[in-house]
Amino acid sequence: MQTIDLRGRTLSAAEMLAAVPRATAARAEALATATAIVEDVRVRGEEALREQAERFDRVQDHAIRVPREHIEEALAGVDPAVRIALQTAIERVWEGSVAQIPAPRITEIGPGARIAQRWQPVGRVGVYIPGGKAPLASSVVMNVVPAQVAGVGSIALASPPQESEGGRIHPTILAAAGLLGIDEIYAIGGAGAIGALAHGVAAIGLDPVDVISGPGNNYVASAKRAVAGVVGTDSEAGATEILIVADAHADPRLIAVDLISQAEHDEQASAVLVTDSAVLADRVAAEVEAAAARTRHSVRVQTALSGPQSAIVLVDDRAAAVAFSNAYAPEHLELHLLDAEEAAAAFTSAGAVFVGDQTPVSLGDYMAGSNHVLPTGGQARYASGLGAYTFLRPQQVISYDRDALAQAREGVVALAEAEVLPAHGEAVEARFVPAPATGA
């Protein structure tokens, strides 16, 4: 891993952002490629999807719309321990998601003047589940459960066809979908899946959705950007990121295994340590080098850790560590600090914050009850992770009676005249002028 030494420097906000390690070239290339793929699907539909499946997934002539029997076979064949774990995760994420539903509220502006705040679910959601390097069955839970809790009535799921499964979706992903009662499933991968969900593909019976959610690589994240405005999307949950802020008391072994745990997702994954302890930095670097060589996906891990997006960052003190973290705005933030509980309040920009060395990101990936679909690429400065609220639209329902309107009448007319929109005022005045008599 590279070392970025920021000690002895006073950085402006812009300079701090510039110091953040990012794989910017990869993201720029992904956007151009993903946009072309999405457009191809919009124009050519199923034909484009089949060509993309052959090109990217090495699959031909597969069933794009997954038959019901494939789901039933996956449910029957899933490992009992995995089934129990999925059911437990469903229960925990369900409980965590229910807490995200705002209660309806009525505000009395005055006598006879009411505004009701209500939260309306979208009608149809498209969920994307990666299945290439890692078949993310847990992501089925993380995406479908919040949509169901929000009250979404129609959910379509897409995941890549697997060459090793004869063109079927990975069976654990199908089993997770089956446990949640999802039966509209499509064997489509990558940016093409995002395009298909956004624009619909009539030939395979896929209707357009209103919102698309789900994690993926940089191409999937870029495809969401390409369809923004056509549909709603969650934050661009691209290649995973972990930022660990640690002090001299931290355990270098735990930091190393947590960095590696996220680096194994993808060669584009980001793993960053920020510390004011040069001694800890050296010990973590040694632990990472040794552990990365031993892990199952060592080549993938070493590629991610040696990329421009990963680094050990040395800072002068805690304040500098906080400033760097908030500028980076990581997807996952771990605090390996002696006073982690108290310190957490200062770290305001992160998709999710994992407090203390006994709360690893891996817990959040599966069993914490929180959601693991989180903003990447610095979007946590202004965007949130996935939740039931992702699939809800706040609506205001306004109700005034005649007396309440009379109280607001003068103000409406005055502002309408000031904005040179007299018809606005006239629309109110008309309600206080007797209607002209009509002849027989």
Short mmCIF file of C-alpha atoms in Angstrom, two decimals, residues 4-440:
data_model
loop_
_atom_site.label_atom_id
_atom_site.label_comp_id
_atom_site.label_asym_id
_atom_site.label_seq_id
_atom_site.Cartn_x
_atom_site.Cartn_y
_atom_site.Cartn_z
CA ILE A 4 0.43 9.49 1.98
CA ASP A 5 2.13 11.71 4.56
CA LEU A 6 0.07 14.79 5.43
CA ARG A 7 1.96 15.61 8.61
CA GLY A 8 3.15 19.16 9.03
CA ARG A 9 0.75 20.50 6.41
CA THR A 10 -2.24 22.76 6.82
CA LEU A 11 -4.64 21.90 4.03
CA SER A 12 -7.61 23.85 2.75
CA ALA A 13 -10.86 22.00 2.07
CA ALA A 14 -10.00 21.79 -1.62
CA GLU A 15 -6.48 20.54 -0.89
CA MET A 16 -7.85 17.90 1.48
CA LEU A 17 -10.21 16.64 -1.21
CA ALA A 18 -7.31 16.53 -3.67
CA ALA A 19 -5.28 14.44 -1.21
CA VAL A 20 -7.97 11.75 -1.02
CA PRO A 21 -6.91 8.58 -2.88
CA ARG A 22 -9.33 7.80 -5.71
CA ALA A 23 -9.19 5.72 -8.86
CA THR A 24 -10.51 8.59 -11.00
CA ALA A 25 -9.37 7.20 -14.35
CA ALA A 26 -11.31 3.99 -13.79
CA ARG A 27 -14.48 5.93 -12.93
CA ALA A 28 -14.26 8.15 -16.02
CA GLU A 29 -13.80 5.17 -18.32
CA ALA A 30 -16.67 3.33 -16.62
CA LEU A 31 -19.12 6.19 -17.21
CA ALA A 32 -18.47 6.32 -20.95
CA THR A 33 -18.75 2.54 -21.32
CA ALA A 34 -21.84 2.20 -19.13
CA THR A 35 -23.68 4.99 -20.94
CA ALA A 36 -23.13 3.25 -24.29
CA ILE A 37 -24.35 -0.08 -22.89
CA VAL A 38 -27.51 1.47 -21.42
CA GLU A 39 -28.32 3.21 -24.70
CA ASP A 40 -27.83 -0.03 -26.62
CA VAL A 41 -30.36 -1.76 -24.38
CA ARG A 42 -32.82 1.11 -24.74
CA VAL A 43 -32.65 0.92 -28.52
CA ARG A 44 -32.28 -2.82 -29.19
CA GLY A 45 -33.74 -4.46 -26.10
CA GLU A 46 -33.40 -8.23 -25.84
CA GLU A 47 -30.97 -8.45 -28.76
CA ALA A 48 -28.55 -6.13 -26.97
CA LEU A 49 -28.94 -8.03 -23.69
CA ARG A 50 -28.09 -11.35 -25.32
CA GLU A 51 -25.03 -9.91 -27.04
CA GLN A 52 -23.88 -8.41 -23.73
CA ALA A 53 -24.43 -11.73 -21.93
CA GLU A 54 -22.23 -13.50 -24.46
CA ARG A 55 -19.57 -10.77 -24.30
CA PHE A 56 -19.39 -10.16 -20.55
CA ASP A 57 -20.79 -13.34 -18.97
CA ARG A 58 -19.84 -15.93 -21.65
CA VAL A 59 -23.45 -17.16 -21.71
CA GLN A 60 -25.68 -17.86 -24.73
CA ASP A 61 -29.32 -18.80 -25.25
CA HIS A 62 -30.16 -18.66 -21.56
CA ALA A 63 -33.59 -17.96 -20.06
CA ILE A 64 -33.50 -14.24 -19.35
CA ARG A 65 -36.78 -14.34 -17.40
CA VAL A 66 -36.10 -16.88 -14.67
CA PRO A 67 -38.68 -19.71 -14.58
CA ARG A 68 -40.43 -20.37 -11.28
CA GLU A 69 -38.95 -23.87 -11.12
CA HIS A 70 -35.41 -22.47 -11.02
CA ILE A 71 -36.32 -20.53 -7.87
CA GLU A 72 -37.92 -23.58 -6.28
CA GLU A 73 -34.88 -25.74 -7.09
CA ALA A 74 -32.59 -23.13 -5.53
CA LEU A 75 -34.70 -23.03 -2.37
CA ALA A 76 -34.70 -26.82 -2.12
CA GLY A 77 -30.93 -27.03 -2.61
CA VAL A 78 -29.66 -24.18 -0.42
CA ASP A 79 -27.38 -25.16 2.46
CA PRO A 80 -29.49 -25.29 5.67
CA ALA A 81 -26.97 -23.11 7.54
CA VAL A 82 -27.10 -20.50 4.77
CA ARG A 83 -30.90 -20.58 4.78
CA ILE A 84 -31.00 -19.98 8.54
CA ALA A 85 -28.48 -17.14 8.20
CA LEU A 86 -30.53 -15.53 5.44
CA GLN A 87 -33.72 -15.80 7.48
CA THR A 88 -31.99 -14.24 10.48
CA ALA A 89 -30.62 -11.43 8.32
CA ILE A 90 -34.11 -10.82 6.91
CA GLU A 91 -35.54 -10.50 10.42
CA ARG A 92 -32.80 -8.11 11.57
CA VAL A 93 -32.89 -5.90 8.47
CA TRP A 94 -36.70 -5.84 8.63
CA GLU A 95 -36.55 -4.57 12.20
CA GLY A 96 -33.95 -1.96 11.30
CA SER A 97 -35.96 -0.82 8.27
CA VAL A 98 -39.27 -0.44 10.11
CA ALA A 99 -37.61 2.22 12.25
CA GLN A 100 -37.00 4.27 9.09
CA ILE A 101 -40.69 4.83 8.23
CA PRO A 102 -41.71 8.36 9.25
CA ALA A 103 -45.06 8.68 10.98
CA PRO A 104 -47.78 10.68 9.18
CA ARG A 105 -48.21 14.12 10.68
CA ILE A 106 -50.86 16.81 10.46
CA THR A 107 -49.91 20.44 11.06
CA GLU A 108 -52.61 22.97 11.96
CA ILE A 109 -51.43 26.22 10.34
CA GLY A 110 -54.51 27.93 11.74
CA PRO A 111 -58.24 27.29 12.19
CA GLY A 112 -59.41 25.36 9.13
CA ALA A 113 -55.92 25.27 7.61
CA ARG A 114 -54.21 21.90 7.63
CA ILE A 115 -51.19 20.31 5.98
CA ALA A 116 -50.84 16.56 6.18
CA GLN A 117 -47.38 15.06 5.64
CA ARG A 118 -47.56 11.54 4.25
CA TRP A 119 -45.02 9.12 2.81
CA GLN A 120 -46.11 7.32 -0.34
CA PRO A 121 -44.25 4.25 -1.65
CA VAL A 122 -43.23 4.16 -5.29
CA GLY A 123 -45.14 1.68 -7.40
CA ARG A 124 -42.35 -0.46 -8.79
CA VAL A 125 -38.71 -1.10 -7.88
CA GLY A 126 -35.86 -2.75 -9.75
CA VAL A 127 -33.19 -4.41 -7.62
CA TYR A 128 -29.73 -5.25 -8.98
CA ILE A 129 -27.68 -7.97 -7.30
CA PRO A 130 -24.05 -8.56 -8.34
CA GLY A 131 -23.08 -12.17 -8.94
CA GLY A 132 -19.67 -12.17 -10.60
CA LYS A 133 -16.68 -12.24 -8.26
CA ALA A 134 -18.99 -12.58 -5.25
CA PRO A 135 -22.61 -13.81 -5.41
CA LEU A 136 -24.07 -11.28 -3.01
CA ALA A 137 -27.11 -13.10 -1.68
CA SER A 138 -27.02 -10.79 1.32
CA SER A 139 -27.69 -7.88 -1.03
CA VAL A 140 -31.03 -9.46 -1.93
CA VAL A 141 -32.01 -9.04 1.71
CA MET A 142 -30.59 -5.53 1.96
CA ASN A 143 -32.51 -4.26 -1.10
CA VAL A 144 -35.76 -6.18 -1.05
CA VAL A 145 -36.61 -5.91 2.65
CA PRO A 146 -36.58 -2.07 2.81
CA ALA A 147 -38.73 -1.91 -0.33
CA GLN A 148 -41.22 -4.37 1.16
CA VAL A 149 -41.26 -2.49 4.47
CA ALA A 150 -41.96 0.74 2.55
CA GLY A 151 -44.98 -0.91 0.92
CA VAL A 152 -43.72 -1.24 -2.66
CA GLY A 153 -46.16 -3.46 -4.54
CA SER A 154 -44.01 -4.62 -7.46
CA ILE A 155 -40.34 -5.67 -7.25
CA ALA A 156 -38.21 -6.98 -10.13
CA LEU A 157 -34.76 -8.40 -9.50
CA ALA A 158 -31.85 -8.70 -11.93
CA SER A 159 -28.57 -10.55 -11.48
CA PRO A 160 -25.92 -11.81 -13.93
CA PRO A 161 -26.26 -15.22 -15.58
CA GLN A 162 -23.44 -17.53 -14.49
CA GLU A 163 -21.41 -19.56 -16.97
CA SER A 164 -20.75 -22.10 -14.22
CA GLU A 165 -24.51 -22.50 -13.68
CA GLY A 166 -25.40 -23.01 -17.35
CA GLY A 167 -26.71 -19.48 -17.72
CA ARG A 168 -28.74 -19.46 -14.52
CA ILE A 169 -28.39 -16.90 -11.74
CA HIS A 170 -26.31 -18.09 -8.80
CA PRO A 171 -28.57 -20.44 -6.78
CA THR A 172 -27.94 -18.73 -3.42
CA ILE A 173 -29.16 -15.44 -4.89
CA LEU A 174 -32.25 -17.20 -6.24
CA ALA A 175 -32.84 -18.85 -2.87
CA ALA A 176 -32.65 -15.52 -1.05
CA ALA A 177 -35.15 -14.04 -3.52
CA GLY A 178 -37.41 -17.04 -3.03
CA LEU A 179 -37.36 -16.66 0.75
CA LEU A 180 -38.60 -13.08 0.26
CA GLY A 181 -41.33 -14.07 -2.19
CA ILE A 182 -39.74 -12.42 -5.24
CA ASP A 183 -40.62 -14.28 -8.45
CA GLU A 184 -40.00 -11.63 -11.13
CA ILE A 185 -36.31 -12.27 -11.72
CA TYR A 186 -34.12 -11.64 -14.76
CA ALA A 187 -30.73 -13.12 -15.62
CA ILE A 188 -29.12 -9.87 -16.73
CA GLY A 189 -25.82 -8.43 -15.55
CA GLY A 190 -23.96 -5.17 -15.19
CA ALA A 191 -24.83 -1.88 -16.82
CA GLY A 192 -27.18 -3.66 -19.21
CA ALA A 193 -29.36 -4.71 -16.30
CA ILE A 194 -29.65 -1.11 -15.13
CA GLY A 195 -30.66 -0.03 -18.63
CA ALA A 196 -33.22 -2.82 -18.89
CA LEU A 197 -34.83 -2.00 -15.54
CA ALA A 198 -34.96 1.72 -16.36
CA HIS A 199 -36.31 1.49 -19.90
CA GLY A 200 -38.08 -1.86 -19.84
CA VAL A 201 -37.75 -4.66 -22.39
CA ALA A 202 -41.12 -5.61 -23.82
CA ALA A 203 -39.87 -8.78 -25.51
CA ILE A 204 -39.10 -10.40 -22.15
CA GLY A 205 -42.07 -8.91 -20.28
CA LEU A 206 -39.97 -6.45 -18.27
CA ASP A 207 -41.85 -3.23 -17.52
CA PRO A 208 -39.90 -0.10 -16.55
CA VAL A 209 -39.45 0.53 -12.84
CA ASP A 210 -39.70 3.73 -10.85
CA VAL A 211 -36.59 3.30 -8.67
CA ILE A 212 -33.44 1.19 -9.10
CA SER A 213 -31.36 0.10 -6.14
CA GLY A 214 -28.48 -2.24 -5.50
CA PRO A 215 -24.68 -2.36 -5.34
CA GLY A 216 -22.23 -3.19 -8.10
CA ASN A 217 -18.92 -2.23 -9.62
CA ASN A 218 -18.09 1.14 -11.13
CA TYR A 219 -19.91 0.24 -14.35
CA VAL A 220 -23.15 -0.44 -12.47
CA ALA A 221 -22.76 2.79 -10.50
CA SER A 222 -22.10 4.71 -13.72
CA ALA A 223 -25.12 3.15 -15.40
CA LYS A 224 -27.28 4.52 -12.60
CA ARG A 225 -25.92 7.96 -13.39
CA ALA A 226 -26.81 7.39 -17.06
CA VAL A 227 -30.47 6.64 -16.24
CA ALA A 228 -30.90 9.30 -13.55
CA GLY A 229 -33.90 11.40 -14.46
CA VAL A 230 -35.52 8.50 -16.28
CA VAL A 231 -35.90 6.66 -12.97
CA GLY A 232 -34.94 7.32 -9.40
CA THR A 233 -31.86 5.58 -8.06
CA ASP A 234 -30.26 4.97 -4.74
CA SER A 235 -26.81 6.44 -4.23
CA GLU A 236 -24.19 5.12 -6.63
CA ALA A 237 -23.02 2.13 -4.62
CA GLY A 238 -19.95 1.31 -6.69
CA ALA A 239 -16.74 -0.52 -5.82
CA THR A 240 -16.51 -0.88 -2.06
CA GLU A 241 -14.55 1.41 0.27
CA ILE A 242 -13.30 1.09 3.82
CA LEU A 243 -11.62 3.87 5.79
CA ILE A 244 -10.21 3.02 9.20
CA VAL A 245 -9.26 5.77 11.62
CA ALA A 246 -6.97 4.40 14.31
CA ASP A 247 -4.85 5.66 17.17
CA ALA A 248 -1.69 4.24 18.74
CA HIS A 249 -3.73 1.89 20.95
CA ALA A 250 -5.29 0.02 17.99
CA ASP A 251 -4.58 -3.62 17.13
CA PRO A 252 -2.70 -3.73 13.79
CA ARG A 253 -3.85 -7.29 13.13
CA LEU A 254 -7.53 -6.38 13.32
CA ILE A 255 -6.99 -3.35 11.09
CA ALA A 256 -5.19 -5.51 8.52
CA VAL A 257 -7.90 -8.17 8.35
CA ASP A 258 -10.61 -5.52 8.03
CA LEU A 259 -8.79 -3.76 5.17
CA ILE A 260 -8.35 -7.10 3.40
CA SER A 261 -11.98 -8.10 3.99
CA GLN A 262 -13.15 -5.25 1.77
CA ALA A 263 -10.28 -5.47 -0.72
CA GLU A 264 -11.37 -9.01 -1.59
CA HIS A 265 -14.57 -7.70 -3.17
CA ASP A 266 -12.97 -6.27 -6.30
CA GLU A 267 -9.71 -5.07 -7.80
CA GLN A 268 -11.18 -1.54 -7.71
CA ALA A 269 -11.99 -1.71 -3.99
CA SER A 270 -10.55 1.04 -1.79
CA ALA A 271 -8.85 0.34 1.55
CA VAL A 272 -7.49 3.28 3.54
CA LEU A 273 -6.01 3.65 7.02
CA VAL A 274 -5.70 7.08 8.64
CA THR A 275 -3.59 7.37 11.77
CA ASP A 276 -1.43 9.78 13.72
CA SER A 277 0.85 6.91 14.82
CA ALA A 278 3.76 6.14 12.50
CA VAL A 279 4.52 3.05 14.58
CA LEU A 280 1.00 1.68 14.06
CA ALA A 281 1.19 2.49 10.33
CA ASP A 282 4.36 0.42 9.95
CA ARG A 283 2.91 -2.50 11.90
CA VAL A 284 -0.31 -2.45 9.84
CA ALA A 285 1.67 -2.38 6.59
CA ALA A 286 3.59 -5.48 7.68
CA GLU A 287 0.42 -7.29 8.79
CA VAL A 288 -1.36 -6.44 5.52
CA GLU A 289 1.52 -7.69 3.41
CA ALA A 290 1.66 -11.01 5.23
CA ALA A 291 -2.10 -11.58 5.46
CA ALA A 292 -2.80 -10.53 1.86
CA ALA A 293 -0.44 -13.20 0.58
CA ARG A 294 -2.28 -15.89 2.57
CA THR A 295 -5.88 -15.00 1.79
CA ARG A 296 -7.91 -16.98 -0.76
CA HIS A 297 -8.33 -14.08 -3.20
CA SER A 298 -4.76 -12.86 -2.77
CA VAL A 299 -4.29 -11.61 -6.33
CA ARG A 300 -7.49 -9.58 -6.23
CA VAL A 301 -6.66 -8.24 -2.78
CA GLN A 302 -3.11 -7.27 -3.68
CA THR A 303 -4.31 -5.53 -6.83
CA ALA A 304 -6.83 -3.48 -4.84
CA LEU A 305 -4.35 -2.61 -2.09
CA SER A 306 -1.64 -1.55 -4.53
CA GLY A 307 -3.99 0.65 -6.58
CA PRO A 308 -4.19 4.44 -6.39
CA GLN A 309 -7.43 4.16 -4.41
CA SER A 310 -5.79 2.51 -1.37
CA ALA A 311 -3.31 4.04 1.07
CA ILE A 312 -2.01 4.48 4.59
CA VAL A 313 -2.43 8.16 5.46
CA LEU A 314 -0.33 9.76 8.19
CA VAL A 315 -1.73 12.85 9.92
CA ASP A 316 -0.62 15.02 12.81
CA ASP A 317 -3.50 14.50 15.21
CA ARG A 318 -7.13 13.53 15.75
CA ALA A 319 -8.47 16.78 14.28
CA ALA A 320 -6.61 16.13 11.05
CA ALA A 321 -7.90 12.55 10.97
CA VAL A 322 -11.47 13.82 11.35
CA ALA A 323 -10.98 16.39 8.60
CA PHE A 324 -9.53 13.81 6.24
CA SER A 325 -12.30 11.29 6.94
CA ASN A 326 -15.06 13.83 6.41
CA ALA A 327 -13.46 14.93 3.14
CA TYR A 328 -13.09 11.32 1.98
CA ALA A 329 -16.69 10.50 3.04
CA PRO A 330 -16.17 6.74 2.96
CA GLU A 331 -18.76 4.08 2.31
CA HIS A 332 -17.65 2.25 5.47
CA LEU A 333 -15.89 4.02 8.35
CA GLU A 334 -14.35 2.04 11.20
CA LEU A 335 -13.16 3.80 14.35
CA HIS A 336 -10.36 1.91 16.10
CA LEU A 337 -9.98 4.56 18.78
CA LEU A 338 -9.64 4.29 22.53
CA ASP A 339 -12.57 6.73 22.89
CA ALA A 340 -14.48 5.55 19.81
CA GLU A 341 -17.97 6.02 21.31
CA GLU A 342 -17.31 9.65 22.20
CA ALA A 343 -15.31 10.37 19.05
CA ALA A 344 -17.98 9.09 16.65
CA ALA A 345 -20.00 12.31 16.73
CA ALA A 346 -17.23 14.24 14.95
CA PHE A 347 -17.22 11.90 11.94
CA THR A 348 -20.19 13.30 10.08
CA SER A 349 -19.65 12.08 6.50
CA ALA A 350 -19.82 8.31 6.03
CA GLY A 351 -22.27 5.80 4.63
CA ALA A 352 -22.12 3.82 7.87
CA VAL A 353 -19.96 4.20 10.97
CA PHE A 354 -18.65 1.13 12.79
CA VAL A 355 -17.69 2.09 16.32
CA GLY A 356 -14.91 0.22 18.11
CA ASP A 357 -12.72 -2.68 17.10
CA GLN A 358 -15.45 -5.25 17.85
CA THR A 359 -17.76 -3.82 15.17
CA PRO A 360 -16.19 -4.81 11.83
CA VAL A 361 -17.67 -3.92 8.47
CA SER A 362 -18.24 -7.63 7.87
CA LEU A 363 -20.88 -7.54 10.59
CA GLY A 364 -22.70 -4.78 8.73
CA ASP A 365 -22.39 -6.71 5.48
CA TYR A 366 -24.51 -9.52 6.88
CA MET A 367 -25.98 -9.48 10.35
CA ALA A 368 -25.91 -6.07 12.06
CA GLY A 369 -29.46 -5.19 10.96
CA SER A 370 -28.15 -2.07 9.24
CA ASN A 371 -28.11 -1.82 5.44
CA HIS A 372 -24.94 -2.52 3.48
CA VAL A 373 -25.96 -0.68 0.30
CA LEU A 374 -24.11 2.59 0.88
CA PRO A 375 -22.83 5.60 -1.10
CA THR A 376 -19.30 5.41 -2.52
CA GLY A 377 -16.96 7.83 -4.27
CA GLY A 378 -17.41 10.60 -1.71
CA GLN A 379 -21.19 10.75 -2.07
CA ALA A 380 -21.65 10.24 1.65
CA ARG A 381 -20.99 13.99 1.95
CA TYR A 382 -24.54 14.54 0.63
CA ALA A 383 -26.23 11.15 0.19
CA SER A 384 -27.42 8.38 2.50
CA GLY A 385 -27.35 4.62 2.39
CA LEU A 386 -30.29 2.50 1.29
CA GLY A 387 -33.31 2.34 3.57
CA ALA A 388 -37.06 2.14 3.52
CA TYR A 389 -37.04 5.91 2.91
CA THR A 390 -35.34 5.29 -0.47
CA PHE A 391 -38.64 3.93 -1.76
CA LEU A 392 -40.89 6.55 -0.20
CA ARG A 393 -41.98 9.93 -1.57
CA PRO A 394 -42.93 12.60 0.94
CA GLN A 395 -46.16 14.29 -0.09
CA GLN A 396 -47.98 17.30 1.36
CA VAL A 397 -51.78 17.22 1.37
CA ILE A 398 -53.18 20.73 1.87
CA SER A 399 -56.72 21.41 3.08
CA TYR A 400 -58.12 24.96 3.72
CA ASP A 401 -61.70 25.94 4.36
CA ARG A 402 -63.16 29.30 3.24
CA ASP A 403 -62.37 31.17 6.44
CA ALA A 404 -58.77 29.92 6.42
CA LEU A 405 -58.38 30.97 2.80
CA ALA A 406 -59.77 34.42 3.70
CA GLN A 407 -57.01 34.79 6.29
CA ALA A 408 -54.36 34.16 3.59
CA ARG A 409 -56.17 36.11 0.83
CA GLU A 410 -54.43 39.45 1.24
CA GLY A 411 -50.94 37.91 1.39
CA VAL A 412 -51.47 35.82 -1.73
CA VAL A 413 -52.65 38.83 -3.71
CA ALA A 414 -49.76 41.00 -2.50
CA LEU A 415 -47.10 38.44 -3.42
CA ALA A 416 -48.76 37.69 -6.75
CA GLU A 417 -48.65 41.37 -7.67
CA ALA A 418 -45.01 41.64 -6.53
CA GLU A 419 -44.08 38.74 -8.80
CA VAL A 420 -46.14 40.14 -11.68
CA LEU A 421 -48.34 37.05 -11.71
CA PRO A 422 -51.75 38.69 -11.22
CA ALA A 423 -53.75 35.61 -12.23
CA HIS A 424 -52.49 33.91 -9.09
CA GLY A 425 -54.20 36.56 -6.99
CA GLU A 426 -57.27 36.53 -9.17
CA ALA A 427 -57.67 32.79 -8.59
CA VAL A 428 -58.06 33.51 -4.87
CA GLU A 429 -60.22 36.62 -5.31
CA ALA A 430 -62.64 34.69 -7.52
CA ARG A 431 -63.65 32.63 -4.51
CA PHE A 432 -64.94 35.75 -2.72
CA VAL A 433 -66.87 37.25 -5.62
CA PRO A 434 -70.45 36.06 -6.08
CA ALA A 435 -70.90 34.06 -9.24
CA PRO A 436 -72.78 35.97 -11.94
CA ALA A 437 -76.41 35.06 -12.31
CA THR A 438 -77.19 32.87 -15.28
CA GLY A 439 -80.25 33.42 -17.42
CA ALA A 440 -82.96 30.84 -17.88
#
